PDB file of C-alpha atoms and ligand atoms in Angstrom:
ATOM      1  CA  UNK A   1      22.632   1.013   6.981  1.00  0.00           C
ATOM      2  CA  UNK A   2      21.578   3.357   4.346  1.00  0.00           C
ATOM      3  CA  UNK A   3      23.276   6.913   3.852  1.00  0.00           C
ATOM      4  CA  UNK A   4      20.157   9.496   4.629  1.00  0.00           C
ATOM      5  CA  UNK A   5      18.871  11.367   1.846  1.00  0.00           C
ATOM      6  CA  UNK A   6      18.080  14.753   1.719  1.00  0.00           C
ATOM      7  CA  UNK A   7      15.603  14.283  -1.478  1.00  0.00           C
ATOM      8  CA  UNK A   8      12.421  12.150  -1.528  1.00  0.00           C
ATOM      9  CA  UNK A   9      11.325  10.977  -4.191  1.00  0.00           C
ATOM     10  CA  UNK A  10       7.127  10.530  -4.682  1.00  0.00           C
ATOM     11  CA  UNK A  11       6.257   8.508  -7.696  1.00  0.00           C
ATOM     12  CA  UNK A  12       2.838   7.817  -9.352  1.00  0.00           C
ATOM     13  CA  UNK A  13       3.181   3.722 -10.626  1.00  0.00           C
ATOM     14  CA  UNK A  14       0.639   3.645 -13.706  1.00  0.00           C
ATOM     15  CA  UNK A  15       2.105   5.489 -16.793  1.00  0.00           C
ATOM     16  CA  UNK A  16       4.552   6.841 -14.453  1.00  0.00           C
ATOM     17  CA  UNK A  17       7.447   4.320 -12.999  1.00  0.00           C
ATOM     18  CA  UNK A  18       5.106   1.774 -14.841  1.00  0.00           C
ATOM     19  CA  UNK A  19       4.312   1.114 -18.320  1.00  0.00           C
ATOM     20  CA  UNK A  20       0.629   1.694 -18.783  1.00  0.00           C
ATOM     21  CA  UNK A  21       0.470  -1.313 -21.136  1.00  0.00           C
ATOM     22  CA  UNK A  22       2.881  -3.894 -19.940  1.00  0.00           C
ATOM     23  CA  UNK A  23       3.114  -2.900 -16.481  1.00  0.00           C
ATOM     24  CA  UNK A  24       6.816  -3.124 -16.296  1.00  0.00           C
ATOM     25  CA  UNK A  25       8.943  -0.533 -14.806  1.00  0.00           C
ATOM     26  CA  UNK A  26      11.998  -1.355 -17.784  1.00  0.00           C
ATOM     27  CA  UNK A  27      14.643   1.549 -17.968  1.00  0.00           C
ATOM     28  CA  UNK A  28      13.682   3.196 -14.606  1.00  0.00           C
ATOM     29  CA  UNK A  29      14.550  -0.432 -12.792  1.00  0.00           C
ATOM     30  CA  UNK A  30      18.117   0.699 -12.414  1.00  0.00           C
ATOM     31  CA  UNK A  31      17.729   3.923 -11.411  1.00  0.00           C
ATOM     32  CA  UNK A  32      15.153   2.460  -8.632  1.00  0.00           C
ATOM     33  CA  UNK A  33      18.388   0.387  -7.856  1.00  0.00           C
ATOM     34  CA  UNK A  34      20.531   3.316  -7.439  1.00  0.00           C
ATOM     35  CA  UNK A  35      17.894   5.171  -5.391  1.00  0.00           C
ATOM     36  CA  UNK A  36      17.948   2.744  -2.928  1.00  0.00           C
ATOM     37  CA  UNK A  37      21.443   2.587  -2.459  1.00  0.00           C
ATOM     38  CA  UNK A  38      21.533   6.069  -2.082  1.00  0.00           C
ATOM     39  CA  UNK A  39      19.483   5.918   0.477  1.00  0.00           C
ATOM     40  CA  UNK A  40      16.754   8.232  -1.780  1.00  0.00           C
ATOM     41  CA  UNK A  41      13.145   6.914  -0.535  1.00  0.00           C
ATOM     42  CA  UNK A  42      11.227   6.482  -3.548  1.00  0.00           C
ATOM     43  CA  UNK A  43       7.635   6.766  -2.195  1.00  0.00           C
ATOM     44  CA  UNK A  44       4.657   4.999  -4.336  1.00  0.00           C
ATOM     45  CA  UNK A  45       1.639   7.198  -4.792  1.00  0.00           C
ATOM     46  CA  UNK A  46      -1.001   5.857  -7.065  1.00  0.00           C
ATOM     47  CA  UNK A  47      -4.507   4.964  -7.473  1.00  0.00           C
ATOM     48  CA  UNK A  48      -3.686   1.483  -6.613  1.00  0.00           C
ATOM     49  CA  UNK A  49      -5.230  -0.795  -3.526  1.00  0.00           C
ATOM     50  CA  UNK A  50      -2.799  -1.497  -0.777  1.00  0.00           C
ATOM     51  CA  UNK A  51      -2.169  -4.854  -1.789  1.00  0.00           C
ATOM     52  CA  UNK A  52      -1.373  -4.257  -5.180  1.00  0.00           C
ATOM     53  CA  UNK A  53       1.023  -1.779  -3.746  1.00  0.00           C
ATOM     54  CA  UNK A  54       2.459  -4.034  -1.096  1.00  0.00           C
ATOM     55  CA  UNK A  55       3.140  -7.335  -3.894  1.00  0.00           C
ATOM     56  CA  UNK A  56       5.099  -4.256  -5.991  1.00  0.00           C
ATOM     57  CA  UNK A  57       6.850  -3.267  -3.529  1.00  0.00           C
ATOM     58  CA  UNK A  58       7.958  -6.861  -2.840  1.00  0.00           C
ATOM     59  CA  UNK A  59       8.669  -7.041  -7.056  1.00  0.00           C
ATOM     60  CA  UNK A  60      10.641  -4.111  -6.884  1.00  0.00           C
ATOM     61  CA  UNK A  61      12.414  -4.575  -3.541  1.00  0.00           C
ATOM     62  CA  UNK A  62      10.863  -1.036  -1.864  1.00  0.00           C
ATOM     63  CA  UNK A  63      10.952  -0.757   1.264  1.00  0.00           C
ATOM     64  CA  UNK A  64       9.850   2.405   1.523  1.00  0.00           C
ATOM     65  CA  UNK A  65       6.178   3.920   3.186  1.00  0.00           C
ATOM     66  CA  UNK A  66       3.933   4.305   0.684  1.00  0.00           C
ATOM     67  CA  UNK A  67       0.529   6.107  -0.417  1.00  0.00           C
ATOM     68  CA  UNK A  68      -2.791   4.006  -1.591  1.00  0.00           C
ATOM     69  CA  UNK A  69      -6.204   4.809  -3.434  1.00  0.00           C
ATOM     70  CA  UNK A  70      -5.006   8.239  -4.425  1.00  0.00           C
ATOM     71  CA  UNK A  71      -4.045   9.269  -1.234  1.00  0.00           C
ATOM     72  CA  UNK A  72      -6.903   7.403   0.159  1.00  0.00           C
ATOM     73  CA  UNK A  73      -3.947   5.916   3.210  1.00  0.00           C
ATOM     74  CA  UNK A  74      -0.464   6.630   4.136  1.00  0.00           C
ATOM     75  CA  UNK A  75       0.874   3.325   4.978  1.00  0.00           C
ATOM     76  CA  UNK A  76       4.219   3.305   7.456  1.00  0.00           C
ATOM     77  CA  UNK A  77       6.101  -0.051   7.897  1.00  0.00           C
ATOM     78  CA  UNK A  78       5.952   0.296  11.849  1.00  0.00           C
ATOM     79  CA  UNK A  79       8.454   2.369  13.156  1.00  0.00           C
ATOM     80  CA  UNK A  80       9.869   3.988  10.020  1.00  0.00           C
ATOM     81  CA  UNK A  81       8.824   7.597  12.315  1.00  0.00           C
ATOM     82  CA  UNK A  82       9.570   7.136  15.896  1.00  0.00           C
ATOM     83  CA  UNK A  83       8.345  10.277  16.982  1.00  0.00           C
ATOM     84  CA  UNK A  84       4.699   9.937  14.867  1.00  0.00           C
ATOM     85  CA  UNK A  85       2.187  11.832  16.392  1.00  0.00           C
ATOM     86  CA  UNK A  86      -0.430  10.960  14.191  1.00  0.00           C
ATOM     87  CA  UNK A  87      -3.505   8.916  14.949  1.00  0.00           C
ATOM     88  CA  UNK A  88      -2.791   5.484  13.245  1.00  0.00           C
ATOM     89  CA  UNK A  89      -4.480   2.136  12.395  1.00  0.00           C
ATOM     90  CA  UNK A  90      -2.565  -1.060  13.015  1.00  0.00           C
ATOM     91  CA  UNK A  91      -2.302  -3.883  10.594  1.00  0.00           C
ATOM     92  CA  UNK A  92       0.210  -6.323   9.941  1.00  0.00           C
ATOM     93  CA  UNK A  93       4.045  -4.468  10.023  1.00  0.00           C
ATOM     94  CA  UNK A  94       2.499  -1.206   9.364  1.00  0.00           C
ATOM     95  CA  UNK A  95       0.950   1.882  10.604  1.00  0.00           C
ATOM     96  CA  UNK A  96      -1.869   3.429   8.810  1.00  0.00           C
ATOM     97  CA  UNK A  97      -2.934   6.827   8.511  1.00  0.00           C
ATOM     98  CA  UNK A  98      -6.407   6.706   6.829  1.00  0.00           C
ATOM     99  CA  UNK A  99      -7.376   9.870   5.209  1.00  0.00           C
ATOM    100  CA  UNK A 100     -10.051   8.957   2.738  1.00  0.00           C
ATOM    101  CA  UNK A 101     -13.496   7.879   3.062  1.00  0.00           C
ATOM    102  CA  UNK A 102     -14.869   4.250   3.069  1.00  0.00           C
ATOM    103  CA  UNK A 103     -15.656   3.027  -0.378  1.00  0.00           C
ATOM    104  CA  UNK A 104     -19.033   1.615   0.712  1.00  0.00           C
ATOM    105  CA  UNK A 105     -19.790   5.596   1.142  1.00  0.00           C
ATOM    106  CA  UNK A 106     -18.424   6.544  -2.163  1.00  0.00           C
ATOM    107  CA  UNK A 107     -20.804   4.366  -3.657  1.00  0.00           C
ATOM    108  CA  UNK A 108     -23.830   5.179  -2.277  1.00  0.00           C
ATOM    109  CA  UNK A 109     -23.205   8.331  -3.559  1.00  0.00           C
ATOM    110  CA  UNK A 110     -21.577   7.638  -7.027  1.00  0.00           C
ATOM    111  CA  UNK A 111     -24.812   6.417  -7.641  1.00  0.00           C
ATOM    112  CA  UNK A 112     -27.031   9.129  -6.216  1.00  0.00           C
ATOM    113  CA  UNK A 113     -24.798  11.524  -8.186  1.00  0.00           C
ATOM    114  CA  UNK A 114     -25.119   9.796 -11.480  1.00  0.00           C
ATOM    115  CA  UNK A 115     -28.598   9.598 -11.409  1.00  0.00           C
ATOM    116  CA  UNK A 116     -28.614  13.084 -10.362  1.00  0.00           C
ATOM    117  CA  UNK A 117     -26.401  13.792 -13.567  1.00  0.00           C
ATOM    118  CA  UNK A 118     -27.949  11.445 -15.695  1.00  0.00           C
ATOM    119  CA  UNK A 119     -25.415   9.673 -16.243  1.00  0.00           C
ATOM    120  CA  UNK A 120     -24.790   5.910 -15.867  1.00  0.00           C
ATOM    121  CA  UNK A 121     -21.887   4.329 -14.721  1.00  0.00           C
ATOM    122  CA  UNK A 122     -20.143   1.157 -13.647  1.00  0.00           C
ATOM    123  CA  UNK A 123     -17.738   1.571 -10.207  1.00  0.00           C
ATOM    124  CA  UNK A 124     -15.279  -1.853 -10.067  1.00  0.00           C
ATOM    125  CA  UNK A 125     -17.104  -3.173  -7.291  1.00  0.00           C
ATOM    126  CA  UNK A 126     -20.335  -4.190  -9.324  1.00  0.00           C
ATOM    127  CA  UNK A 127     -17.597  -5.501 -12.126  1.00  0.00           C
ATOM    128  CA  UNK A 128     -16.896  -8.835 -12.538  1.00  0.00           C
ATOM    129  CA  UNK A 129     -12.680 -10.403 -12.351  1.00  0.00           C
ATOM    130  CA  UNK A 130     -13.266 -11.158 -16.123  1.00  0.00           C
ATOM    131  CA  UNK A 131     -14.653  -7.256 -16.364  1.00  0.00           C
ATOM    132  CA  UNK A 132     -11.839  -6.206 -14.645  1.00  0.00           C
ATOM    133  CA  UNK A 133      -9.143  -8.174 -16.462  1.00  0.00           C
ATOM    134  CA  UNK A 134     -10.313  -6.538 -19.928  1.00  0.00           C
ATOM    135  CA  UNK A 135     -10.502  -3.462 -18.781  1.00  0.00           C
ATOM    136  CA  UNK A 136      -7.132  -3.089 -16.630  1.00  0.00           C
ATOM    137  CA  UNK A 137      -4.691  -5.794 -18.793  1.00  0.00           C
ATOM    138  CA  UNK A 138      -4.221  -7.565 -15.661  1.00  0.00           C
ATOM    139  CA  UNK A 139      -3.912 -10.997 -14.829  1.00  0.00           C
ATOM    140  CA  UNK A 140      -6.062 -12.808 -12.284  1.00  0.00           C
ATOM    141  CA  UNK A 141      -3.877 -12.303  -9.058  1.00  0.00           C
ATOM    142  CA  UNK A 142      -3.384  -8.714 -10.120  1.00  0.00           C
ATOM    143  CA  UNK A 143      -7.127  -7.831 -10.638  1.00  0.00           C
ATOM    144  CA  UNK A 144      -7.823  -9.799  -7.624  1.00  0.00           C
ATOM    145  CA  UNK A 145      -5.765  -7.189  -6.126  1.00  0.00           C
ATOM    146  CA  UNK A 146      -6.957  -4.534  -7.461  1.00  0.00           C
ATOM    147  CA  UNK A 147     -10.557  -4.901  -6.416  1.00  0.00           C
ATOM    148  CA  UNK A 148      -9.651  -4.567  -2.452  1.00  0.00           C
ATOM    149  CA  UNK A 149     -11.003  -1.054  -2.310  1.00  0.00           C
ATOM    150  CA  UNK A 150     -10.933   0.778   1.057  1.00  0.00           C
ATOM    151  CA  UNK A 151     -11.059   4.417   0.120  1.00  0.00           C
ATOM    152  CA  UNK A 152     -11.706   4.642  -3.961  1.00  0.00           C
ATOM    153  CA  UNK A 153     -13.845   3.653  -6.288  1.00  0.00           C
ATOM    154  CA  UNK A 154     -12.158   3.625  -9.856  1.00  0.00           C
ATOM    155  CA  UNK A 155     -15.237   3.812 -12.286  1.00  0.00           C
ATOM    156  CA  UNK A 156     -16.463   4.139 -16.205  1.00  0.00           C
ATOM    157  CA  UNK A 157     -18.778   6.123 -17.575  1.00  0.00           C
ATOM    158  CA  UNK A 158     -21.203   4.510 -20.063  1.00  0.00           C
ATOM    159  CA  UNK A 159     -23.073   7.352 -21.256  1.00  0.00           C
ATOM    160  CA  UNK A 160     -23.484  10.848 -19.841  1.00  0.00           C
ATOM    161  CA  UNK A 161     -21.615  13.907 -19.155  1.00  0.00           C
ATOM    162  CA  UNK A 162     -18.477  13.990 -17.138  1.00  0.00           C
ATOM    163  CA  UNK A 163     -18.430  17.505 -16.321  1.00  0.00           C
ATOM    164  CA  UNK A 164     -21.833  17.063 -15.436  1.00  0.00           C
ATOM    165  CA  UNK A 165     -21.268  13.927 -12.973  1.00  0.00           C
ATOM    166  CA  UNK A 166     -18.007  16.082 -11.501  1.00  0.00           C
ATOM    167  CA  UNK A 167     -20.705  18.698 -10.096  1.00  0.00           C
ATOM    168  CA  UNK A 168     -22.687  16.503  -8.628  1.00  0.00           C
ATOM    169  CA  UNK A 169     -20.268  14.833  -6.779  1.00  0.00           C
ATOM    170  CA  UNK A 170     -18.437  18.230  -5.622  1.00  0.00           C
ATOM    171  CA  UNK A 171     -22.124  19.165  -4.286  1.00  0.00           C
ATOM    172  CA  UNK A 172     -21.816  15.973  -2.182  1.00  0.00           C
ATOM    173  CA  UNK A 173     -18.522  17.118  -0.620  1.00  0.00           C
ATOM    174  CA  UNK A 174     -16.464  14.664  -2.968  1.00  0.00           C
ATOM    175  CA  UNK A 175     -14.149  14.465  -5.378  1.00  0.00           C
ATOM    176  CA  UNK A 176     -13.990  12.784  -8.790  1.00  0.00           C
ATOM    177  CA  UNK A 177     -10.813  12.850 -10.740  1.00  0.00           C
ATOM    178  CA  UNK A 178      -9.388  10.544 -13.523  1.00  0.00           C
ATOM    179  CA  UNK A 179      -6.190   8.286 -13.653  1.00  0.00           C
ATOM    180  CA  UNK A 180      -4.939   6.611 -17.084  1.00  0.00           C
ATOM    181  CA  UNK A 181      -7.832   4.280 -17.342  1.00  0.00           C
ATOM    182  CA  UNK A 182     -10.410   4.964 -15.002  1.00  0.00           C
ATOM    183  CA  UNK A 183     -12.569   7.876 -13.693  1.00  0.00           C
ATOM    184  CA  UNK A 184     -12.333   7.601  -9.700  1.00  0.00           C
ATOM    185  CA  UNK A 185     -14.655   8.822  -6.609  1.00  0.00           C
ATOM    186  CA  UNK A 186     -12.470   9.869  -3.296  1.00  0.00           C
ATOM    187  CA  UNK A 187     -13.366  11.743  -0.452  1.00  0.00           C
ATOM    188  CA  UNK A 188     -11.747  14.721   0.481  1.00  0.00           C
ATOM    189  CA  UNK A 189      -8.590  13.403  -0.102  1.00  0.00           C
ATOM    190  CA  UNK A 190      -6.245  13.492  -2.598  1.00  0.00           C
ATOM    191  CA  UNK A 191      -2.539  12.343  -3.408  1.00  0.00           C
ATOM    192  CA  UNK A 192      -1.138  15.976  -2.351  1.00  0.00           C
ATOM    193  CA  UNK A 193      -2.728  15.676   1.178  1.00  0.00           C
ATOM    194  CA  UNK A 194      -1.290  12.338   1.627  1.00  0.00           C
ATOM    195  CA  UNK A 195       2.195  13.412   0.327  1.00  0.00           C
ATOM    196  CA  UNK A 196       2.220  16.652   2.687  1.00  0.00           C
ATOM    197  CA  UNK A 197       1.626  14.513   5.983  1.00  0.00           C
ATOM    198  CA  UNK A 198       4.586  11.755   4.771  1.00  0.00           C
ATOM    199  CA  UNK A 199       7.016  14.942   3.298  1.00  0.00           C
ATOM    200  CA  UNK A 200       6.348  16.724   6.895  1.00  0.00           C
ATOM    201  CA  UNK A 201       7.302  13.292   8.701  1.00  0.00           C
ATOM    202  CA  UNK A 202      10.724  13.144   6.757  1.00  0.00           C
ATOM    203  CA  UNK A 203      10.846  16.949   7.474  1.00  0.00           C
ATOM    204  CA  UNK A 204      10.610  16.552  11.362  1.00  0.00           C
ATOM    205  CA  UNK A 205      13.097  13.605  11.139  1.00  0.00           C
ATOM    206  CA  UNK A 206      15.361  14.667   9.050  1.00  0.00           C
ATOM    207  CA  UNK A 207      15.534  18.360   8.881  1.00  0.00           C
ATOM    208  CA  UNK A 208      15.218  20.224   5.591  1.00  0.00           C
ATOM    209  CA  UNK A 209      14.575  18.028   2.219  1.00  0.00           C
ATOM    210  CA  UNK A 210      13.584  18.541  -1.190  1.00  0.00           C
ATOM    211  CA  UNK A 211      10.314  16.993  -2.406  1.00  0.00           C
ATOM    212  CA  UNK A 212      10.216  15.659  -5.744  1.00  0.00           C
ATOM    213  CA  UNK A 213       7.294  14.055  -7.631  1.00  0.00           C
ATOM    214  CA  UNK A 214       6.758  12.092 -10.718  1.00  0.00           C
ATOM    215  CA  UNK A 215       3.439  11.314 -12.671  1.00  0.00           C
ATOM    216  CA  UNK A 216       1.337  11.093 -15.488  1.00  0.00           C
ATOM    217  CA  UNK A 217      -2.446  11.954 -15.233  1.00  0.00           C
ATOM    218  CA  UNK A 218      -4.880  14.312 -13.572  1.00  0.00           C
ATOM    219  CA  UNK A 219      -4.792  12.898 -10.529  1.00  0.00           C
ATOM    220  CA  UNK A 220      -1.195  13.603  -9.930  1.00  0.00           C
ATOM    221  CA  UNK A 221      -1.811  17.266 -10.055  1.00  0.00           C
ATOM    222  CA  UNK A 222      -2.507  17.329  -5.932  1.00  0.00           C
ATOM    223  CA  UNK A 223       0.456  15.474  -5.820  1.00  0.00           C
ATOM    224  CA  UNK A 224       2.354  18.527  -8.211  1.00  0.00           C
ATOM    225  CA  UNK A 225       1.532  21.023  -6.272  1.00  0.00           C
ATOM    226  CA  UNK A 226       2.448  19.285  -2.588  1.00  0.00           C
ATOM    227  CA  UNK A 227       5.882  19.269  -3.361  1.00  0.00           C
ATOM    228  CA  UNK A 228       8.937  21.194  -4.774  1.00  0.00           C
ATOM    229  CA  UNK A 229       9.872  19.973  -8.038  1.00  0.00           C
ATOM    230  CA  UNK A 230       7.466  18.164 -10.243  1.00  0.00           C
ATOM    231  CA  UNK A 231       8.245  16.034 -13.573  1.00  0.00           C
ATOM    232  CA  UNK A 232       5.379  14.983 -16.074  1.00  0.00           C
ATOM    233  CA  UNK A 233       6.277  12.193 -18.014  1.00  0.00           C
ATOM    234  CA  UNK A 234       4.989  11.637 -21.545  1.00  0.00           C
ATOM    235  CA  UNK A 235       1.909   9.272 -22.597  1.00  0.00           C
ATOM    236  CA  UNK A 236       1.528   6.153 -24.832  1.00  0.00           C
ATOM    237  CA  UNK A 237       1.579   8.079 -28.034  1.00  0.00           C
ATOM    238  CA  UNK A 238       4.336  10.895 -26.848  1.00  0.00           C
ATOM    239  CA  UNK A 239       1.857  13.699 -25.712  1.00  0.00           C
ATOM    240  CA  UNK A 240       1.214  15.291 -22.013  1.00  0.00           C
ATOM    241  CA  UNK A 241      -1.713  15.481 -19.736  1.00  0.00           C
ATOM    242  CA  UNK A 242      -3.050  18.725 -20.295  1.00  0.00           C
ATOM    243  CA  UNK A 243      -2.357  20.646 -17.031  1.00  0.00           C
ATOM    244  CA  UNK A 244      -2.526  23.986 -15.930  1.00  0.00           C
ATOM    245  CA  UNK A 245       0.660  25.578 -15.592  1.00  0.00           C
ATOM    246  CA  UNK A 246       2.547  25.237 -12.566  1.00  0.00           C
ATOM    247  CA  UNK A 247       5.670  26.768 -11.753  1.00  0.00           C
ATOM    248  CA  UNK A 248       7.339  24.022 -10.608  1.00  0.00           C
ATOM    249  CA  UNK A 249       6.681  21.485 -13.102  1.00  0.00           C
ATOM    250  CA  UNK A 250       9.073  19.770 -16.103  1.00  0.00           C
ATOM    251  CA  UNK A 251       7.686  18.313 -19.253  1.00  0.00           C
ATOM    252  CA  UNK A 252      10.052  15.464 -19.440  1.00  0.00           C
ATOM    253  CA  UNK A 253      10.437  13.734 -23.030  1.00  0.00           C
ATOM    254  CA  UNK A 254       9.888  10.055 -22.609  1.00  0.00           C
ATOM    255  CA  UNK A 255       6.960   8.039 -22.316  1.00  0.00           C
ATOM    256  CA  UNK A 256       6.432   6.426 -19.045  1.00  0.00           C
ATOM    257  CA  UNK A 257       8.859   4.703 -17.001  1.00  0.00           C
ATOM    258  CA  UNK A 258      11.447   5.710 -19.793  1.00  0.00           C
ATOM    259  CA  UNK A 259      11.053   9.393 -19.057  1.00  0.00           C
ATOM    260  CA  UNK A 260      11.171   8.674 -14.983  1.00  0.00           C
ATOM    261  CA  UNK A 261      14.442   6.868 -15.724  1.00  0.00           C
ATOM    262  CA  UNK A 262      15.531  10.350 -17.400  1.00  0.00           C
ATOM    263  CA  UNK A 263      14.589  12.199 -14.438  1.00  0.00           C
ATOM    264  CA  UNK A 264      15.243  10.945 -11.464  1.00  0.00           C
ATOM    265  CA  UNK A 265      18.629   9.713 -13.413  1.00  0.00           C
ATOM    266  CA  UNK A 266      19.467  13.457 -13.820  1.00  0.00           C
ATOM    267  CA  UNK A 267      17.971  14.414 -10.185  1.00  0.00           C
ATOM    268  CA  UNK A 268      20.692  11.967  -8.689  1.00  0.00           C
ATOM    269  CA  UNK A 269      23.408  13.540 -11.102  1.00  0.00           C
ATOM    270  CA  UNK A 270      23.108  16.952  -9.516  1.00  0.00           C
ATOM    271  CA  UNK A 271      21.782  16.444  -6.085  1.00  0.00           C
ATOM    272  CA  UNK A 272      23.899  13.609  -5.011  1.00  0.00           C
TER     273      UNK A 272
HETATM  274 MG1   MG B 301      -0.810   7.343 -13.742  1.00  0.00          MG
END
């Protein structure tokens, strides 16, 4: 049995603990290693469709519960929190807690917003595999994967004006943010909602712990702010997502998964 951590780690995957080109996690794969035999849950929190996450998870050997579609689900492998009080959808070995919006809804109105804006756009469910192959670098299985949307639409913007688009869809009573690739529609729900419920669960069960969050992009920000120590990791190219300033937040110097290997490397140094 694993010792029981009293940090938790929550990790965006693109650009983050993954290369945004190659998709590989490289230098942070040891650290992931040492995490988990710490005991340390790493939590994934990304953009990413359930069963993306789930044949990553199998990749990497995580075990741990894990947040979808930008905080679209919390997804529990059953009986990680015995004492859940939360209303929870059943499927397979885990328990869901859906948060977001069904993407059929997000949708309709990404495209009443956008004509609203003028703007036109292109959500991934009217793409094709082939469309979504070029524009994501994944393979077949992967982009397969990546088109089982439940609660967020990752979309382009052909012409138009993004700030534009944003209003619209705020009038609505939803939210458009951006990841490394793609501009996305959500409901009201957003990676730091989903990491408060899972950080309150540990909480509960385990007594006091100290959040910690790693990421890349705008839509991490949510995430930032949820939690008590965050760490931006560089982009392709060595800059940093232009954020406001948060007090809590660490520029780290390394691109990607190279600058999560720094961090949670040094995290583990002091805290365990
Ligand atoms: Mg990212």
């Amino acid at each position: 049995m694993s010792p029981v951590s009293r940090i938790i780690v929550f990790t965006d995957l693109d650009g983050t603990l993954l290369s945004e080109d190659t998709y590989a996690p490289g230098p942070a794969l040891p650290v992931l290693k040492r995490c988990r035999d710490l005991g340390v849950p790493v939590i994934f929190c990304s953009s990413k469709t359930a069963a993306e996450i789930l044949a990553l998870r199998e990749r990497l050997r995580n075990t741990d519960p894990f947040i979808c579609e930008n905080g679209g689900a919390v997804y529990l492998p059953t009986g990680s929190f015995p004492e859940l009080h939360l209303p929870v959808k059943r499927a397979g070995d885990y328990e869901i807690v859906e948060i977001g919006l069904p993407v059929t809804r997000l949708r309709e109105v990404l495209r009443e917003a956008s004509r609203k804006a003028g703007a036109s756009v292109k959500g991934m469910g009217e793409m094709s595999l082939d469309e979504v192959r070029a524009l994501t670098g994944l393979d077949e299985k992967g982009a397969t994967l990546a088109r089982q949307r439940a609660y967020d639409e990752p979309f382009i913007l052909l012409s138009g004006d993004p700030d534009s688009l944003k209003r619209e869809i705020s009038a609505a009573r939803l939210t458009m943010t951006r990841g490394g690739r793609f501009f996305h529609i959500l409901g009201d729900s957003d990676k730091g909602k989903a990491v408060r419920i899972l950080a309150d669960l540990y909480r509960k069960e385990r007594g006091p712990v100290t959040t910690v969050a790693l990421g890349d992009a705008e839509n991490d920000f949510p995430m930032f702010r949820a939690v008590d120590r965050a760490y931006l990791v560089q982009k392709p190219g060595g800059s940093w997502t232009n954020l406001s300033a948060l007090p809590n937040l660490v520029k780290i110097e390394g691109i990607g998964p190279e600058g999560w290997a720094k961090a949670v490397a040094a995290l583990l140094k002091t805290e365990h």
